[in-house]
Amino acid sequence: MNIVVCVKHIPDPNLPAEMDGKTLKREGVQGVMDPGDEFGVEAGLQIKERLATGDGESGEGEVTLVSMGPAAAMEAVRRGLSMGADKGVLVSDDVLKGSDALATAKVLSAAIQKNGAFDLVIAGVESTDGYTGTLPGTLAEFLGVPHVSTVKEIVSADGGTLKVNRQTADGYHVVEVGLPAVISVTAGVNEPRYASFKGIMAAKKKPVEQLSLSDLDLSGDDVAVKQEVTELSKAEEREGGEIIEDDGSAAAKIADFLKEAKVI
Amino acid sequence: MDFVVQDEYAELQRNITDYIERELRPLEAELDPEKDDVPIELRDKVRRRSAEFGFYAADFPEDLGGSGLPQLGMVLLREAAARTGCRLAGFTVYGPEGPTGVLLAGTDEQKKKYLTPLITAEKSMCFALTEPDAGSDAQNIKTTAVKDGDSWVLNGTKHFITNGKHADFALVFAVTDKELKGSGGITAFIVESSTPGFEVGRGQIGMLEGEGQFELIFRNCRVSEDQILGGPENLGMGFYAAMQFLAMGRLSIAAMCNGIADYCVKLGIDYAKERQAFGRPIGKNQYVQGHIVDSLVELKASKLITYECADKYDHGDAVIQESSMAKLYSTEMVNRVVDRMIQVHGGMGWMRELPLERIYRLVRIFTLVEGTSEIQKYIIAKSVGL
């Protein structure tokens, strides 16, 4: 099974965000692979490993990482390769600076198609920087394949069908989807592995294809930004909680508060 | 000379830090912050999980289950783990319960049977050299092994044995030729804890609460000659085998001390910036600055001595002098640093609410184990012909 995992290099979310006008400053800042994408990489690796050892289908196939970003995004691709992915594709082009989610989906879809036949594309539910959450669905549309969102468990993957549990507000849906397809995975889908020294050294020898926009037969017009951020404002600070001094009635007051919040 | 940490080592440091913060912090939160104990089951769970990700014994050869990580990388890995200050971080990389380089002197069969399960953390061991009358003067051990037919019969008492109670087997050093002593008269035996005559004696509690160390008593404990480390032809070579891998042990302590000092200095700096006295942060006071600055300089020196030693080791040098210097300096340094950082914290530093008090007791052991500071000085003096 050929699996493609979309990975994104983002400014380290544990550090204060630096802005470059109205977009996030991405160059010259400490970056990491989006922590959400680690679940995608792990999901891809687990499916591949399950097929390699498991029932019926042969374990042939590869996990390919596809990313779009500045040259520094290679770090995210390398991290995924260290975890165990087989190869990478990085689309890097000055024209793409400041791209919106639509343009990103267009570029990733072109890169995935150029990479060859695929059975499954995995992405995180949303990025930890832009948080649009629109990419997986848009990507599926461009690729012309179905999309299953918010996958919390991969039940099985064989015989051209993928069975997953899809998180909902009240529980989960059990979904079977014919392959090829795009899925977006939540942070609960697995526990991502940490790259060992062996993995890190092996990653150095794995191939990463670096592509520009023209390699994908796309022009600047194709990826022109269609949306504009007109205003930025800081998130409201969280208000301090209410402190109840215990004069003997604290338990009742807390119970009332929880009732009001419809917790109990 | 290149002072840049290689990408692969930097990535490994990030990975172990992420792992500790994500997986071990929540487990640490379940421990009683005012007690020193870490349950053995939790220790073993952390060891196994860390081995799964290839951290635990990364510097052992790949064909035995390790990652073939050079010592410089291992030193940086240990330092990064200790720098988190997490109480479980020490179990992410092997200590005295885990694989010892000495077992690399074993036969292929011994390595497969005993070393690999240690590297994967499925088993644990203990290093049984020290005796009540033989610590630094290890050549003076009294435990004997006498040949009887095809087997050897061990008698004697070991003490201060870390993990003695839980070990699946012990590497026991015993006199096989009283005349030769350390020059061919001491043999290392692999003794499984289920062997009749292998007894765990009393537990010995140290400055940290918890199980501490153990006495091991051997009473007519009979093992086959295949249990001699390196096989029967290595009779009398136990001491040489142990000496060969001393550098690894010393480097591991140095790396841990550097990481612990890093963590404590950070606590000190943060507190000096935040704590107000006489209307300004205490870090504006030169006496407080002095504690921090002296610590930073000594820590930097300690790291450089340690890295240089590890790098030389990786290039095939025996690093006898260098590993003693790294062990001596780092262990003395971390004791000074923790002491100063408690001083920076004032009365709070002494309280069990903060980790410094526990670390103060913890680091005191490092100038004693794996060769005391005095022994390290003796080795360094000897290395220049004194």
XYZ file of C-alpha atoms in Angstrom:
650
model
C 0.000 0.000 0.000
C 1.343 3.395 -0.953
C 0.649 5.889 1.790
C 1.256 9.611 1.603
C 1.450 11.644 4.799
C 1.224 15.436 4.675
C 3.601 17.108 7.103
C 4.043 20.751 7.907
C 6.953 22.632 9.390
C 5.688 25.270 11.772
C 7.228 27.736 14.226
C 7.720 25.919 17.543
C 4.301 26.226 19.224
C 5.986 26.157 22.632
C 7.644 29.506 21.912
C 5.878 32.895 21.663
C 4.661 33.492 18.088
C 6.461 36.176 16.076
C 4.507 37.995 13.381
C 5.689 39.180 9.992
C 3.027 41.752 9.170
C -0.212 39.822 9.284
C 1.268 36.399 8.774
C 3.262 34.243 11.102
C 7.019 34.678 10.841
C 8.318 31.366 9.499
C 11.900 32.016 8.570
C 14.641 32.618 11.095
C 12.565 31.194 13.926
C 12.878 27.844 15.699
C 10.679 25.418 13.784
C 9.380 21.906 14.342
C 7.228 19.354 12.571
C 3.644 20.199 13.468
C 3.000 18.012 16.537
C -0.366 17.071 14.990
C 1.416 15.582 11.977
C 3.357 13.154 14.157
C 0.060 11.271 14.559
C -0.320 11.143 10.795
C 3.183 9.785 10.295
C 2.652 7.220 13.044
C -0.668 6.170 11.495
C 1.014 5.686 8.120
C 3.838 3.671 9.625
C 1.482 1.515 11.654
C -0.650 0.665 8.635
C 2.443 -0.237 6.647
C 3.841 -2.347 9.489
C 0.513 -4.047 10.116
C 0.310 -5.042 6.475
C 3.908 -6.222 6.473
C 3.393 -8.614 9.358
C -0.323 -9.200 9.164
C -2.936 -11.102 7.356
C -3.373 -11.503 3.674
C -1.975 -8.558 1.840
C 1.717 -8.180 1.270
C 3.651 -5.465 3.018
C 4.862 -3.889 -0.180
C 4.479 -0.186 -0.453
C 5.923 2.944 0.970
C 5.184 5.802 3.279
C 5.967 9.071 1.509
C 5.995 12.414 3.267
C 4.825 15.441 1.326
C 5.401 18.950 2.562
C 5.244 22.499 1.308
C 7.260 25.245 2.944
C 10.528 27.148 2.974
C 13.874 25.337 2.834
C 13.773 24.927 6.626
C 10.735 22.665 6.198
C 13.233 19.941 5.297
C 13.620 19.528 9.057
C 10.013 18.349 9.375
C 10.483 15.928 6.490
C 13.681 14.600 8.086
C 11.897 14.092 11.372
C 9.238 11.983 9.685
C 11.933 10.008 7.871
C 13.709 9.463 11.209
C 10.486 8.036 12.575
C 10.529 5.516 9.733
C 8.907 6.960 6.597
C 10.580 5.846 3.353
C 10.967 9.023 1.339
C 9.969 12.650 1.127
C 8.841 15.328 -1.269
C 9.323 18.986 -0.388
C 7.781 21.733 -2.501
C 9.617 24.962 -1.908
C 9.199 28.123 -3.935
C 9.451 31.832 -3.067
C 6.115 32.390 -4.840
C 4.429 30.208 -2.216
C 5.318 32.469 0.688
C 2.125 33.502 2.476
C -0.012 30.896 0.662
C -3.526 30.217 1.934
C -5.029 26.786 2.585
C -6.560 26.568 -0.905
C -3.235 27.151 -2.649
C -1.527 24.736 -0.252
C -4.056 22.015 -1.070
C -3.548 22.638 -4.789
C 0.226 22.340 -4.485
C 0.115 19.266 -2.241
C -2.343 17.563 -4.565
C -0.067 18.216 -7.543
C 2.943 16.927 -5.603
C 1.085 13.784 -4.505
C -0.030 13.048 -8.067
C 3.466 13.602 -9.386
C 4.804 11.184 -6.786
C 2.815 8.341 -8.359
C -0.130 6.118 -7.531
C -1.341 6.339 -3.955
C -3.802 4.358 -1.875
C -4.137 6.563 1.137
C -3.337 10.160 2.038
C -3.131 11.017 5.737
C -3.156 14.514 7.206
C -3.635 15.985 10.651
C -7.093 17.410 11.398
C -5.709 20.941 11.453
C -2.354 22.631 11.682
C -1.067 23.985 14.957
C -0.305 27.378 13.399
C -3.049 28.323 10.907
C -5.819 26.120 12.374
C -8.016 26.394 9.267
C -8.806 22.666 9.275
C -9.826 22.945 5.625
C -6.827 21.336 4.006
C -7.680 17.614 4.141
C -11.134 18.117 2.589
C -9.846 20.465 -0.078
C -7.007 18.108 -0.880
C -9.449 15.206 -1.308
C -11.483 17.315 -3.722
C -8.432 18.125 -5.846
C -7.382 14.486 -5.816
C -10.921 13.377 -6.658
C -11.129 10.873 -3.791
C -13.325 10.557 -0.692
C -12.382 12.191 2.577
C -12.977 10.876 6.092
C -12.369 13.526 8.703
C -11.453 13.326 12.421
C -10.370 9.699 12.419
C -9.737 8.584 15.984
C -8.944 4.947 15.276
C -7.815 2.961 12.294
C -9.528 -0.382 12.630
C -8.270 -2.151 9.543
C -6.720 -1.458 6.184
C -6.855 -4.211 3.626
C -8.322 -5.331 0.352
C -8.699 -1.817 -0.947
C -10.891 -0.796 1.967
C -10.118 1.201 5.047
C -12.207 0.842 8.165
C -11.956 3.653 10.694
C -13.724 5.103 13.693
C -14.567 8.733 13.221
C -14.871 11.033 16.224
C -18.173 12.845 16.669
C -19.528 15.088 19.402
C -21.460 12.218 20.982
C -19.334 9.188 20.202
C -17.960 7.842 16.968
C -18.982 6.658 13.538
C -17.673 3.409 12.123
C -16.796 4.240 8.522
C -15.647 2.032 5.683
C -14.145 3.817 2.765
C -12.870 2.496 -0.539
C -9.301 3.399 -1.377
C -7.774 5.626 -2.537
C -8.962 8.156 0.016
C -7.840 11.022 2.225
C -8.207 10.780 5.979
C -7.471 13.340 8.670
C -6.417 11.947 12.029
C -6.915 13.335 15.514
C -4.335 13.476 18.271
C -5.922 10.435 19.923
C -5.393 8.080 16.997
C -2.103 6.642 18.283
C 1.004 7.348 20.313
C 3.676 8.600 17.934
C 7.078 7.001 18.251
C 10.261 8.922 18.969
C 13.060 8.569 16.487
C 15.981 6.505 17.740
C 19.586 7.124 16.788
C 19.277 4.302 14.261
C 16.242 6.017 12.745
C 17.972 9.389 12.614
C 21.029 7.945 10.887
C 18.904 5.926 8.436
C 16.924 9.071 7.566
C 20.064 10.760 6.300
C 20.231 8.222 3.489
C 16.568 8.387 2.494
C 15.650 10.299 -0.660
C 13.858 13.631 -0.538
C 12.733 15.107 -3.843
C 12.783 18.901 -3.838
C 10.341 20.504 -6.220
C 9.542 24.047 -7.284
C 6.193 25.266 -8.536
C 7.223 24.857 -12.177
C 8.124 21.201 -11.538
C 4.425 20.747 -10.734
C 3.306 22.586 -13.870
C 1.732 25.270 -11.731
C 2.096 28.993 -12.168
C 1.981 31.887 -9.752
C -1.591 32.569 -10.863
C -2.659 29.054 -9.909
C -1.619 29.636 -6.350
C -2.500 33.301 -5.991
C -3.738 34.084 -2.503
C -7.526 34.415 -2.561
C -8.007 35.460 1.004
C -6.666 38.316 3.003
C -6.176 38.720 6.718
C -7.508 42.202 7.323
C -7.068 42.474 11.021
C -5.265 40.710 13.830
C -6.104 40.887 17.467
C -4.822 39.106 20.534
C -6.886 36.373 22.103
C -8.682 37.566 25.187
C -6.901 36.722 28.380
C -8.662 34.108 30.410
C -10.520 35.568 33.347
C -9.442 34.530 36.803
C -11.654 31.870 38.378
C -13.962 32.429 41.287
C -12.498 31.574 44.666
C -14.917 30.229 47.226
C -13.788 30.591 50.836
C -15.043 27.638 52.829
C -17.327 28.870 55.556
C -19.068 25.517 55.685
C -21.128 26.084 52.544
C -18.391 25.667 49.940
C -19.468 22.179 48.868
C -23.039 23.352 48.235
C -21.808 26.375 46.294
C -19.558 24.211 44.119
C -22.455 21.814 43.496
C -24.657 24.778 42.455
C -21.923 26.022 40.133
C -21.576 22.614 38.496
C -25.352 22.354 38.112
C -25.468 25.746 36.456
C -22.725 24.619 34.076
C -24.843 21.491 33.426
C -21.945 19.261 34.459
C -24.062 17.500 37.076
C 38.109 20.965 16.689
C 34.398 21.447 16.208
C 32.197 22.695 19.017
C 28.890 22.331 17.196
C 26.617 19.530 18.362
C 25.979 17.296 15.337
C 22.415 17.413 13.943
C 21.769 13.788 14.788
C 22.725 14.256 18.421
C 20.703 17.469 18.682
C 17.688 15.649 17.263
C 18.164 12.811 19.711
C 18.306 15.317 22.575
C 15.045 16.890 21.391
C 13.423 13.482 21.078
C 14.284 12.302 24.576
C 13.184 15.655 26.003
C 9.840 15.430 24.162
C 9.418 11.861 25.358
C 10.085 12.777 28.980
C 7.826 15.827 28.890
C 4.949 14.045 27.171
C 5.026 10.578 28.664
C 6.929 10.736 31.929
C 5.804 14.052 33.403
C 2.248 12.771 33.894
C 3.640 9.654 35.613
C 5.936 11.796 37.755
C 2.927 13.805 38.878
C 1.536 10.658 40.497
C 4.592 10.318 42.762
C 4.545 11.794 46.253
C 6.659 14.953 45.805
C 7.867 14.803 49.386
C 9.056 11.193 49.244
C 12.097 9.848 47.435
C 10.671 6.451 46.523
C 9.974 5.450 42.949
C 8.171 2.080 42.835
C 10.233 -0.600 41.129
C 7.327 -1.442 38.788
C 7.283 2.152 37.546
C 11.051 2.137 37.132
C 10.836 -0.994 35.008
C 7.942 0.362 32.966
C 9.958 3.491 32.145
C 13.046 1.423 31.338
C 11.146 -0.821 28.927
C 9.336 2.038 27.223
C 12.621 3.914 26.830
C 14.244 0.828 25.358
C 11.377 0.508 22.871
C 12.240 3.948 21.509
C 15.931 3.106 21.445
C 17.046 5.547 24.146
C 17.802 3.218 27.039
C 21.012 1.566 25.900
C 21.604 3.413 22.655
C 25.389 3.155 22.927
C 25.426 -0.644 22.764
C 26.092 -2.371 19.434
C 23.213 -2.758 16.988
C 23.580 -6.535 16.699
C 22.909 -6.820 20.434
C 19.836 -4.594 20.382
C 21.418 -1.160 20.837
C 21.737 1.680 18.345
C 25.517 1.924 18.077
C 25.422 5.488 19.382
C 28.920 6.867 19.945
C 29.773 7.919 23.523
C 29.588 11.619 22.657
C 25.986 11.089 21.586
C 25.271 9.027 24.703
C 26.733 11.732 26.918
C 24.525 14.341 25.237
C 21.507 12.046 25.532
C 22.075 11.477 29.259
C 22.645 15.166 29.833
C 19.411 16.098 28.019
C 17.428 13.570 30.056
C 18.849 14.802 33.372
C 18.336 18.447 32.377
C 14.559 17.944 32.400
C 14.715 17.541 36.176
C 12.044 14.854 35.857
C 12.386 12.280 38.616
C 11.843 9.455 36.152
C 14.387 10.761 33.640
C 17.176 8.739 35.227
C 15.496 5.512 34.121
C 15.308 6.495 30.445
C 18.986 5.658 30.059
C 20.606 2.705 31.762
C 22.225 2.890 35.166
C 23.774 0.214 37.375
C 20.716 -2.038 36.880
C 21.188 -2.077 33.116
C 23.743 -3.352 30.660
C 27.361 -2.851 31.632
C 30.108 -2.558 29.085
C 31.916 -5.267 31.021
C 29.519 -7.839 29.574
C 30.882 -7.003 26.134
C 33.822 -9.123 27.253
C 31.445 -12.105 27.394
C 31.267 -14.950 24.882
C 28.814 -14.565 21.983
C 26.431 -16.883 23.783
C 26.703 -14.915 27.045
C 26.127 -11.640 25.222
C 23.016 -13.015 23.567
C 21.661 -14.583 26.724
C 22.544 -11.897 29.265
C 23.434 -8.620 27.561
C 20.654 -8.347 24.982
C 17.785 -8.657 27.521
C 19.478 -5.912 29.539
C 19.694 -3.666 26.488
C 16.000 -4.214 25.776
C 15.309 -3.679 29.513
C 13.469 -6.998 29.789
C 15.899 -7.976 32.535
C 18.046 -6.204 35.076
C 21.359 -7.048 36.678
C 23.653 -5.956 39.461
C 27.368 -5.405 39.593
C 28.725 -7.288 42.592
C 32.270 -6.147 43.252
C 32.272 -4.087 46.479
C 32.622 -5.854 49.819
C 32.598 -4.639 53.423
C 36.416 -4.706 53.463
C 37.059 -3.852 49.829
C 35.669 -0.670 48.281
C 38.225 1.535 46.557
C 40.739 -1.236 47.185
C 38.727 -3.609 45.031
C 41.659 -5.967 44.495
C 41.361 -6.886 48.142
C 38.019 -8.670 47.806
C 37.555 -11.783 49.939
C 34.791 -13.587 48.051
C 36.276 -16.797 46.717
C 35.469 -19.184 43.913
C 36.919 -22.667 44.234
C 36.916 -25.179 41.419
C 35.069 -28.420 42.083
C 34.918 -30.722 39.076
C 33.444 -28.763 36.159
C 31.930 -26.125 38.367
C 32.980 -23.307 40.668
C 31.754 -22.780 44.225
C 31.384 -19.165 45.404
C 31.497 -18.026 49.024
C 31.511 -14.492 50.379
C 29.536 -11.328 51.001
C 29.083 -8.298 48.782
C 27.514 -5.045 49.929
C 26.248 -1.678 48.652
C 24.912 -3.571 45.638
C 22.482 -1.430 43.670
C 19.491 -3.397 42.374
C 20.742 -6.467 44.270
C 17.236 -7.487 45.276
C 15.665 -7.199 41.822
C 18.482 -8.328 39.565
C 17.902 -11.358 37.359
C 21.589 -12.072 37.629
C 24.713 -10.660 39.225
C 28.143 -10.131 37.779
C 30.151 -11.402 40.731
C 33.857 -10.796 41.145
C 35.590 -13.503 43.143
C 39.160 -14.500 43.939
C 40.223 -17.588 42.029
C 43.932 -17.258 42.804
C 44.884 -15.679 46.122
C 48.493 -15.102 45.099
C 47.736 -13.229 41.901
C 44.853 -11.054 43.194
C 44.079 -8.288 40.637
C 46.862 -9.468 38.316
C 45.083 -12.552 37.046
C 43.579 -13.895 40.255
C 40.121 -12.321 40.126
C 37.414 -13.823 37.935
C 34.011 -12.404 36.960
C 31.115 -14.898 37.138
C 27.610 -14.420 35.783
C 25.413 -15.786 38.570
C 21.671 -16.030 38.055
C 19.712 -14.975 41.114
C 17.813 -18.277 41.139
C 21.067 -20.223 41.711
C 20.989 -22.064 45.071
C 23.305 -20.300 47.505
C 22.592 -16.819 46.051
C 21.003 -14.860 48.890
C 19.879 -11.271 49.159
C 20.819 -9.914 52.570
C 19.717 -6.756 54.304
C 18.814 -3.595 52.482
C 21.083 -0.631 53.160
C 19.377 2.754 53.189
C 21.368 5.735 51.996
C 20.734 9.477 52.054
C 17.800 8.961 49.724
C 14.893 7.014 51.154
C 13.659 3.919 49.397
C 15.264 0.593 48.847
C 18.834 1.723 48.477
C 21.520 -0.912 48.161
C 21.672 -4.556 49.217
C 23.969 -7.123 50.661
C 24.448 -10.241 48.588
C 25.579 -13.407 50.310
C 27.013 -16.373 48.466
C 26.949 -19.637 50.418
C 28.378 -22.565 48.497
C 26.833 -21.039 45.388
C 27.718 -23.424 42.583
C 27.962 -22.282 38.961
C 29.255 -24.033 35.870
C 32.485 -22.868 34.289
C 30.467 -21.562 31.349
C 29.356 -18.799 33.715
C 32.839 -17.301 33.762
C 32.636 -14.018 31.882
C 34.281 -14.628 28.530
C 34.274 -18.416 29.077
C 36.686 -20.690 31.011
C 39.715 -19.306 29.170
C 39.054 -15.949 30.821
C 39.718 -17.322 34.279
C 41.458 -14.648 36.307
C 40.706 -11.898 33.800
C 37.692 -10.381 35.571
C 39.530 -7.351 36.759
C 40.944 -6.554 33.354
C 37.484 -6.847 31.821
C 36.100 -4.426 34.400
C 38.952 -1.928 33.917
C 38.405 -1.861 30.169
C 34.981 -0.299 30.487
C 35.513 2.081 33.390
C 35.446 5.064 31.062
C 31.841 4.352 30.035
C 30.710 4.343 33.661
C 32.612 7.500 34.520
C 31.321 9.323 31.471
C 27.753 8.336 32.269
C 28.038 9.852 35.752
C 29.674 13.009 34.396
C 26.922 13.458 31.800
C 24.213 13.013 34.411
C 25.889 15.514 36.749
C 26.105 18.067 33.940
C 22.396 17.667 33.183
C 21.391 17.902 36.838
C 23.522 21.024 37.300
C 21.929 22.533 34.177
C 18.490 21.976 35.660
C 19.426 23.441 39.056
C 21.095 26.516 37.585
C 17.962 27.161 35.546
C 15.856 26.950 38.707
C 18.263 29.394 40.364
C 18.194 31.882 37.490
C 14.398 31.801 37.266
C 14.065 32.319 41.001
C 16.644 35.137 41.070
C 14.654 36.967 38.401
C 11.312 36.469 40.038
C 11.926 36.711 43.811
C 11.750 40.258 45.086
C 13.560 41.503 48.187
C 14.178 45.081 49.205
C 12.078 46.195 46.264
C 13.934 44.461 43.447
C 14.657 40.969 42.103
C 17.305 39.238 44.206
C 19.215 38.518 40.971
C 20.206 42.189 40.930
C 22.340 41.543 43.996
C 25.940 40.749 43.209
C 26.241 38.053 45.867
C 23.354 36.187 44.238
C 24.804 36.808 40.781
C 28.088 35.357 42.025
C 26.451 32.069 42.968
C 24.874 31.809 39.537
C 27.852 32.987 37.514
C 30.331 30.713 39.289
C 27.969 27.828 38.644
C 27.549 28.662 34.966
C 31.295 28.854 34.406
C 32.017 25.611 36.236
C 29.176 23.852 34.443
C 30.525 24.948 31.067
C 33.988 23.705 31.993
C 32.552 20.413 33.177
C 30.620 19.875 29.964
C 33.671 20.599 27.821
C 35.847 18.165 29.792
C 33.128 15.539 29.446
C 32.537 16.071 25.723
C 36.240 16.015 24.967
C 36.665 12.777 26.853
C 33.717 11.165 25.059
C 34.964 12.328 21.678
C 38.436 10.943 22.351
C 36.890 7.644 23.479
C 34.966 7.489 20.199
C 38.250 7.977 18.381
C 39.759 4.957 20.103
C 41.652 6.629 22.935
C 41.678 4.775 26.274
C 40.823 8.096 28.071
C 42.131 6.868 31.417
C 43.196 10.330 32.556
C 40.364 12.153 30.785
C 37.548 10.004 32.170
C 38.893 10.420 35.694
C 39.083 14.179 35.166
C 35.520 14.307 33.821
C 34.194 12.177 36.681
C 36.134 14.091 39.342
C 35.270 17.553 38.091
C 31.607 17.012 37.197
C 30.698 15.283 40.459
C 32.401 17.918 42.604
C 30.904 20.643 40.403
C 27.316 19.436 40.726
C 27.620 19.338 44.521
C 28.833 22.939 44.585
C 26.160 24.046 42.119
C 23.239 22.474 43.979
C 24.525 23.908 47.252
C 24.696 27.392 45.722
C 21.267 27.120 44.123
C 19.772 26.221 47.500
C 21.471 29.359 48.831
C 19.930 31.417 46.008
C 16.496 30.099 46.994
C 17.008 31.014 50.641
C 14.740 29.213 53.089
C 12.637 27.862 50.219
C 15.653 25.959 48.947
C 15.669 23.830 52.076
C 12.015 22.882 51.801
C 10.788 19.600 50.362
C 8.288 21.535 48.277
C 11.133 22.285 45.882
C 13.239 19.572 44.230
C 16.585 21.085 45.309
C 16.598 19.484 48.733
C 16.217 15.989 47.234
C 18.781 16.687 44.528
C 21.221 17.896 47.203
C 21.044 14.473 48.838
C 21.055 12.663 45.496
C 24.222 14.252 44.107
C 26.213 13.551 47.255
C 26.682 9.970 46.125
C 28.362 10.864 42.857
C 31.745 11.731 44.373
C 31.704 8.293 46.016
C 30.535 5.785 43.391
C 32.444 4.554 40.324
C 35.667 5.505 42.107
C 35.748 8.207 44.773
C 37.133 11.651 44.024
C 40.299 10.594 45.834
C 40.702 7.544 43.596
C 40.190 9.703 40.505
C 42.924 12.055 41.726
C 45.176 9.068 42.333
C 44.572 7.865 38.759
C 45.253 11.312 37.319
C 48.453 11.634 39.376
C 49.539 8.181 38.212
C 48.870 9.153 34.593
C 51.603 11.796 34.811
C 54.083 9.418 36.402
C 53.576 10.363 40.056
